[in-house]
Short mmCIF file of C-alpha atoms and ligand atoms in Angstrom, two decimals:
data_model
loop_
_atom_site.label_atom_id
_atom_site.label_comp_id
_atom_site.label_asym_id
_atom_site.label_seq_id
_atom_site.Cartn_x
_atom_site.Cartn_y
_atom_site.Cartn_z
CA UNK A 140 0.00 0.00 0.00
CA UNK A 141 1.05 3.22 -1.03
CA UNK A 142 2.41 5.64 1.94
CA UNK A 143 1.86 9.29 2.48
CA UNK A 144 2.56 12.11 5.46
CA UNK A 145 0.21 14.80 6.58
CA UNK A 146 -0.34 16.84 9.41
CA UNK A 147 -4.05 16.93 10.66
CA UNK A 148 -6.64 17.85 13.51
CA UNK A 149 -9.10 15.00 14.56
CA UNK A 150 -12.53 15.86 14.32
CA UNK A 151 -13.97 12.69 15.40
CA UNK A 152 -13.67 8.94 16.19
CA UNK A 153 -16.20 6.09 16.23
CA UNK A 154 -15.73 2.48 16.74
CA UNK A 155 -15.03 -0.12 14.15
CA UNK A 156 -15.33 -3.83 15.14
CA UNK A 157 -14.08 -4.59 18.40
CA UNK A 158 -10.57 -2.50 18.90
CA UNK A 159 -10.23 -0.18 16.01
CA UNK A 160 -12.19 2.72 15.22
CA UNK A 161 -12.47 5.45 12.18
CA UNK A 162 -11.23 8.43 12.47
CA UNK A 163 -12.73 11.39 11.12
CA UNK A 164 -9.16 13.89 10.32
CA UNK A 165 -9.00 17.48 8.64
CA UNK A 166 -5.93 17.38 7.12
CA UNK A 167 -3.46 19.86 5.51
CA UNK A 168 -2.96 18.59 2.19
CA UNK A 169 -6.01 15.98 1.82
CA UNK A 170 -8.38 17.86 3.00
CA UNK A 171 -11.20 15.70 4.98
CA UNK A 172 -9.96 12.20 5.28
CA UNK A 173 -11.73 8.89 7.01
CA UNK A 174 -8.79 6.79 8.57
CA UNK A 175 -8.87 3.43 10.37
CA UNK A 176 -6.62 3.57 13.67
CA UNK A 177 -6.00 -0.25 14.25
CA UNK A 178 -6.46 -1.53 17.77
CA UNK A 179 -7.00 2.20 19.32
CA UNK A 180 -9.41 1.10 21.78
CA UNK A 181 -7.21 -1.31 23.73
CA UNK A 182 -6.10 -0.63 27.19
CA UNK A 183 -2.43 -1.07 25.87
CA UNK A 184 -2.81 0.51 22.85
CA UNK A 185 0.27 2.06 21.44
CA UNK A 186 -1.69 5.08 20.15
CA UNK A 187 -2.60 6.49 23.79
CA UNK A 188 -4.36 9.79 23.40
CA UNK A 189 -3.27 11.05 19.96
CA UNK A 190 -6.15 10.30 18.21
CA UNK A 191 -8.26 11.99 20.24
CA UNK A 192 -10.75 14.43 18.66
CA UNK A 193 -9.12 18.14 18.38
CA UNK A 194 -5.71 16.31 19.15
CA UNK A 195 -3.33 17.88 15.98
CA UNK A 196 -1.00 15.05 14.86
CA UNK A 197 1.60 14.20 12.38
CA UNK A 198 0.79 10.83 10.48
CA UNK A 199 1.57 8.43 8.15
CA UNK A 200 -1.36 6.94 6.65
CA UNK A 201 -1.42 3.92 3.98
CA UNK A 202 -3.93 4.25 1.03
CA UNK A 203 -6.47 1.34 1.33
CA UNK A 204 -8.92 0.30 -1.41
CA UNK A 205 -11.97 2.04 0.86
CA UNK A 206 -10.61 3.60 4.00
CA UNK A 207 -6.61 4.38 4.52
CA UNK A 208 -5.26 3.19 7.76
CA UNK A 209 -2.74 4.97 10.01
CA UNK A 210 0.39 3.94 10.24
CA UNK A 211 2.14 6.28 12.36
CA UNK A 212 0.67 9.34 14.39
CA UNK A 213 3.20 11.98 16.71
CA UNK A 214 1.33 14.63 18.96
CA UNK A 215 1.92 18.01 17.24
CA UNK A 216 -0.85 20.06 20.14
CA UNK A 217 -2.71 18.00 22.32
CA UNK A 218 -5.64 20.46 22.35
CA UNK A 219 -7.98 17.55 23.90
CA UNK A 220 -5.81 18.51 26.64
CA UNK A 221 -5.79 21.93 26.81
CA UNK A 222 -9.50 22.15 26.51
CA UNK A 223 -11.10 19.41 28.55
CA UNK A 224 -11.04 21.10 31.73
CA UNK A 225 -13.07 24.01 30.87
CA UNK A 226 -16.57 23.55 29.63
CA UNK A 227 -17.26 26.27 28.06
CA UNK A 228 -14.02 26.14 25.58
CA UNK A 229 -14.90 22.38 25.48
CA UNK A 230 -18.38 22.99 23.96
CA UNK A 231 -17.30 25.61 21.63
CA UNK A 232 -14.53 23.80 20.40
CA UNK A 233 -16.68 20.93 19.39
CA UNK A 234 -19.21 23.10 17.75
CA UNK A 235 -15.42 24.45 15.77
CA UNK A 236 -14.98 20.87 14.84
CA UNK A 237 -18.08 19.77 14.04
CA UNK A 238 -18.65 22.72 11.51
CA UNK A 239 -15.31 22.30 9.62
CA UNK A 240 -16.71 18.27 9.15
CA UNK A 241 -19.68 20.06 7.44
CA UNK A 242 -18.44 22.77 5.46
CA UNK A 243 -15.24 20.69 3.61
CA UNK A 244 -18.28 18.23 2.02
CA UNK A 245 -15.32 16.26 -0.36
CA UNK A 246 -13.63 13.95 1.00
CA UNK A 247 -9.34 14.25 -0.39
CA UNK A 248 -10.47 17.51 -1.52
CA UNK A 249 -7.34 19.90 -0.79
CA UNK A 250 -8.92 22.53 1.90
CA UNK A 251 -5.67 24.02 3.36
CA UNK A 252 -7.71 27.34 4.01
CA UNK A 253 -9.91 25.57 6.45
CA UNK A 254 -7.40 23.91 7.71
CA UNK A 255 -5.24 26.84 9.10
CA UNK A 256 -8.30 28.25 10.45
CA UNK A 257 -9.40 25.63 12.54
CA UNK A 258 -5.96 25.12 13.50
CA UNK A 259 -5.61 29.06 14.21
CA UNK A 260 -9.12 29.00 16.43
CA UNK A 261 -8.45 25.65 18.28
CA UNK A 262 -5.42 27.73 19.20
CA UNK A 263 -7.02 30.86 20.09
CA UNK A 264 -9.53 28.62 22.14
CA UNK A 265 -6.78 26.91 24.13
CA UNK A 266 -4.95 30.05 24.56
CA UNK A 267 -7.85 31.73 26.81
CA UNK A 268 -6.94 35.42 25.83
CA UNK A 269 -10.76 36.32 24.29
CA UNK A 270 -13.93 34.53 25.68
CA UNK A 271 -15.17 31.20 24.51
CA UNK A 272 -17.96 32.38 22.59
CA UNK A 273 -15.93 35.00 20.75
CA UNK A 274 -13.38 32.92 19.28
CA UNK A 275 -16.08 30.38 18.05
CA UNK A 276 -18.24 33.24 16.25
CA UNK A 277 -15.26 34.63 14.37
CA UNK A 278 -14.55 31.42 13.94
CA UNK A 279 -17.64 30.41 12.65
CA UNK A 280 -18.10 33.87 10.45
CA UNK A 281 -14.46 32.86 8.66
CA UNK A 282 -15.04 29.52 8.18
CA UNK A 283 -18.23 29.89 6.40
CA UNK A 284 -16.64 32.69 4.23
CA UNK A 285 -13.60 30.56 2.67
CA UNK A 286 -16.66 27.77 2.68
CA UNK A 287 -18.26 30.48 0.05
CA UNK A 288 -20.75 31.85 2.27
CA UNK A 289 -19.24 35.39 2.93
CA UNK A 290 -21.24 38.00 4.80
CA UNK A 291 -21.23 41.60 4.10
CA UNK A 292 -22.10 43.44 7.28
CA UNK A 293 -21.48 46.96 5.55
CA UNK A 294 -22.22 47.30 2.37
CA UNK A 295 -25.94 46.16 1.42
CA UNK A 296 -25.80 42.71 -0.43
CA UNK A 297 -28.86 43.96 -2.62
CA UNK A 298 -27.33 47.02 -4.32
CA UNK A 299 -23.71 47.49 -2.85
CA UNK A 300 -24.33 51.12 -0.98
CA UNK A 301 -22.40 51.65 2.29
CA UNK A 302 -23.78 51.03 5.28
CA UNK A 303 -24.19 51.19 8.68
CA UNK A 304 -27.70 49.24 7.61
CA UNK A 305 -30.06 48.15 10.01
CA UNK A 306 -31.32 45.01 8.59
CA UNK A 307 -29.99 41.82 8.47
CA UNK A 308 -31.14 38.91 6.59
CA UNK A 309 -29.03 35.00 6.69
CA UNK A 310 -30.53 34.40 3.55
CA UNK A 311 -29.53 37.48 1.65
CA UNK A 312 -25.98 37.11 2.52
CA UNK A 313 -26.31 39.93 4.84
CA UNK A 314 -26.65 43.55 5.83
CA UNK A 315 -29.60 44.87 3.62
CA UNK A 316 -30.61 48.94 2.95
CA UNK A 317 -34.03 50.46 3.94
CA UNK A 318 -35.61 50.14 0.16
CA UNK A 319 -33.90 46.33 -0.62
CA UNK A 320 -34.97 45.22 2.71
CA UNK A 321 -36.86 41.75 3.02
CA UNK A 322 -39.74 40.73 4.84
CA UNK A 323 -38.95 38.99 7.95
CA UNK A 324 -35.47 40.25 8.77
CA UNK A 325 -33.54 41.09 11.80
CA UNK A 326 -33.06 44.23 13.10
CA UNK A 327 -30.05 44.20 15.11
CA UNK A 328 -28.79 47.69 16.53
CA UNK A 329 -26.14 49.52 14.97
CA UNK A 330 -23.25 48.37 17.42
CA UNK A 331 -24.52 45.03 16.69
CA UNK A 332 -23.10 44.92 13.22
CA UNK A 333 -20.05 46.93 13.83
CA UNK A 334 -19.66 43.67 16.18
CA UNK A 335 -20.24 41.53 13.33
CA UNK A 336 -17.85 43.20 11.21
CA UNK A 337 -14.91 42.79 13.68
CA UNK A 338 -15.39 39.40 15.16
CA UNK A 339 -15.45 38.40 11.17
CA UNK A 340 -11.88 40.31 10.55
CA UNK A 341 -10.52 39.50 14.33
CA UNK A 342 -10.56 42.78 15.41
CA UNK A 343 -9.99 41.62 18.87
CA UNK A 344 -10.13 45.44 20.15
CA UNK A 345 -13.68 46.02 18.62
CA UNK A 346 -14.80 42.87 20.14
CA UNK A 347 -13.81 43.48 23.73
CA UNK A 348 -14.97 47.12 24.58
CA UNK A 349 -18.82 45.82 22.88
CA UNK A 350 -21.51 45.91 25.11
CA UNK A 351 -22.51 42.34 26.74
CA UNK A 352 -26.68 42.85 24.79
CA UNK A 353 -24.55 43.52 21.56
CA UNK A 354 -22.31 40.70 21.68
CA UNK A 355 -24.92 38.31 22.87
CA UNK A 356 -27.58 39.90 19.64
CA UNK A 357 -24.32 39.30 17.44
CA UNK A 358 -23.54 35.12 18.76
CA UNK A 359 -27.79 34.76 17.83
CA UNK A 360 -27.17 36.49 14.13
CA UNK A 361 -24.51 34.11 13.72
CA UNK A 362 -26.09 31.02 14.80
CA UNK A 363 -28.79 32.18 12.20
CA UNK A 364 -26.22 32.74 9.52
CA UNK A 365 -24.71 29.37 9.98
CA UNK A 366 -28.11 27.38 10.04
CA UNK A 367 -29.06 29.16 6.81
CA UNK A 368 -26.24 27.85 5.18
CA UNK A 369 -26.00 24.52 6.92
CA UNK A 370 -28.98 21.29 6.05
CA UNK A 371 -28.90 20.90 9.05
CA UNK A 372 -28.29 22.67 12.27
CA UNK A 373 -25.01 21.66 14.06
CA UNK A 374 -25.91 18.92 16.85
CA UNK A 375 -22.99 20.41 19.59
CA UNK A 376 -24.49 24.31 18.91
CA UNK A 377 -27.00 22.70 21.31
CA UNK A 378 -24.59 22.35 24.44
CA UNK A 379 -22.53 26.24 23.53
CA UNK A 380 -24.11 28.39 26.26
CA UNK A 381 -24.80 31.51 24.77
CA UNK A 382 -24.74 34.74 27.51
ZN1 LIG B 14 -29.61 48.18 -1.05
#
């Protein structure tokens, strides 16, 4: 069988037969890849915890005629680590994982792009300098733009004119003027979307000095956003308190 390296972050596991399970890997070069770890769930495994999900490993992987089976797997970040302890970086990390599964759809498709941004939030989620929920709605905002899904938060996705705009509609793409508005959309306040704006770009700055009612109207928009443009909604957005 054919060899290859990659570097990747696990996004999930489940088991296979009695000892082995299937991992679920984003991967640098690959893009999303389905891997059997062989004999992973034994108490002596070799593996330990490195194929844990939001562990980032090295690997060598063999090409198999359905699934390609790891061959070799160093610890790059532990994340699992870094993360289990605190619930609320937990949750929202899983929600990170769980929506870069849905948005790269091919599997061996190159999506280096997503890659470096899950690998860049898992980061900024283990690091603890900006609160849970922040990190996972810029997250979340960025993701969905390299998916294709871009939001414009200040010029109006109808006819392009320069905002600040006060309605907001996930199925327009965006912020909307008074005369292209749409029936049934939000109508977050001004700050709101200045919110928006930054947590999309990382303006960390922005972010922080935002009033608590503007941040918590911006996490809601988002959620909408990404259910729009998800089938369906994300199973772990479920467990991400939102305050
Ligand atoms: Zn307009």
């Amino acid at each position: 069988m054919p060899l290859y390296r990659d570097e990747a972050v696990v996004l999930r596991t489940h088991k296979l037969g009695e000892a082995d399970r299937i991992i679920t890997l984003l991967t640098r070069q690959h893009g999303r890849v389905r891997a059997v770890a062989k004999g992973v769930r034994r108490t002596t495994s070799r593996w330990g915890s490195r194929l844990e999900p939001f562990t980032h490993v090295d690997l060598q992987l063999a090409e198999g005629r359905s699934l390609d089976v790891i061959t070799q797997a160093e610890t790059l970040d532990p994340f699992n680590a870094r993360l289990g302890f605190d619930y609320d970086r937990y949750t929202a990390g899983t929600a990170m994982l769980e929506t870069a599964e849905r948005l790269v759809t091919e599997e061996k498709e190159p999506a280096v792009q997503q890659f470096l941004l899950l690998v860049g939030g898992l980061r900024a989620m283990a690091a603890g300098e900006h609160p849970a929920g922040q990190v996972l709605d810029s997250y979340l905002l960025r993701s969905l733009s390299v998916a294709g899904y871009a939001p414009s938060f200040d010029h109006c996705v109808q006819c392009g004119v320069e905002g600040p705009h006060r309605f907001f509609n996930p199925s327009a793409g965006g912020v909307l003027c008074a005369s292209d508005r749409l029936p049934g959309s939000a109508t977050p306040a001004t700050e709101t979307v200045t919110v928006l704006g930054a947590l999309l770009v990382g303006d960390w700055p922005v972010v922080h000095a935002a009033d608590p009612r503007h941040l918590r109207e911006a996490s809601n928009l988002v959620s909408a956003y990404l259910a729009w443009h998800l089938e369906r909604g994300l199973r772990s957005m479920a467990y991400v308190e939102r305050r």
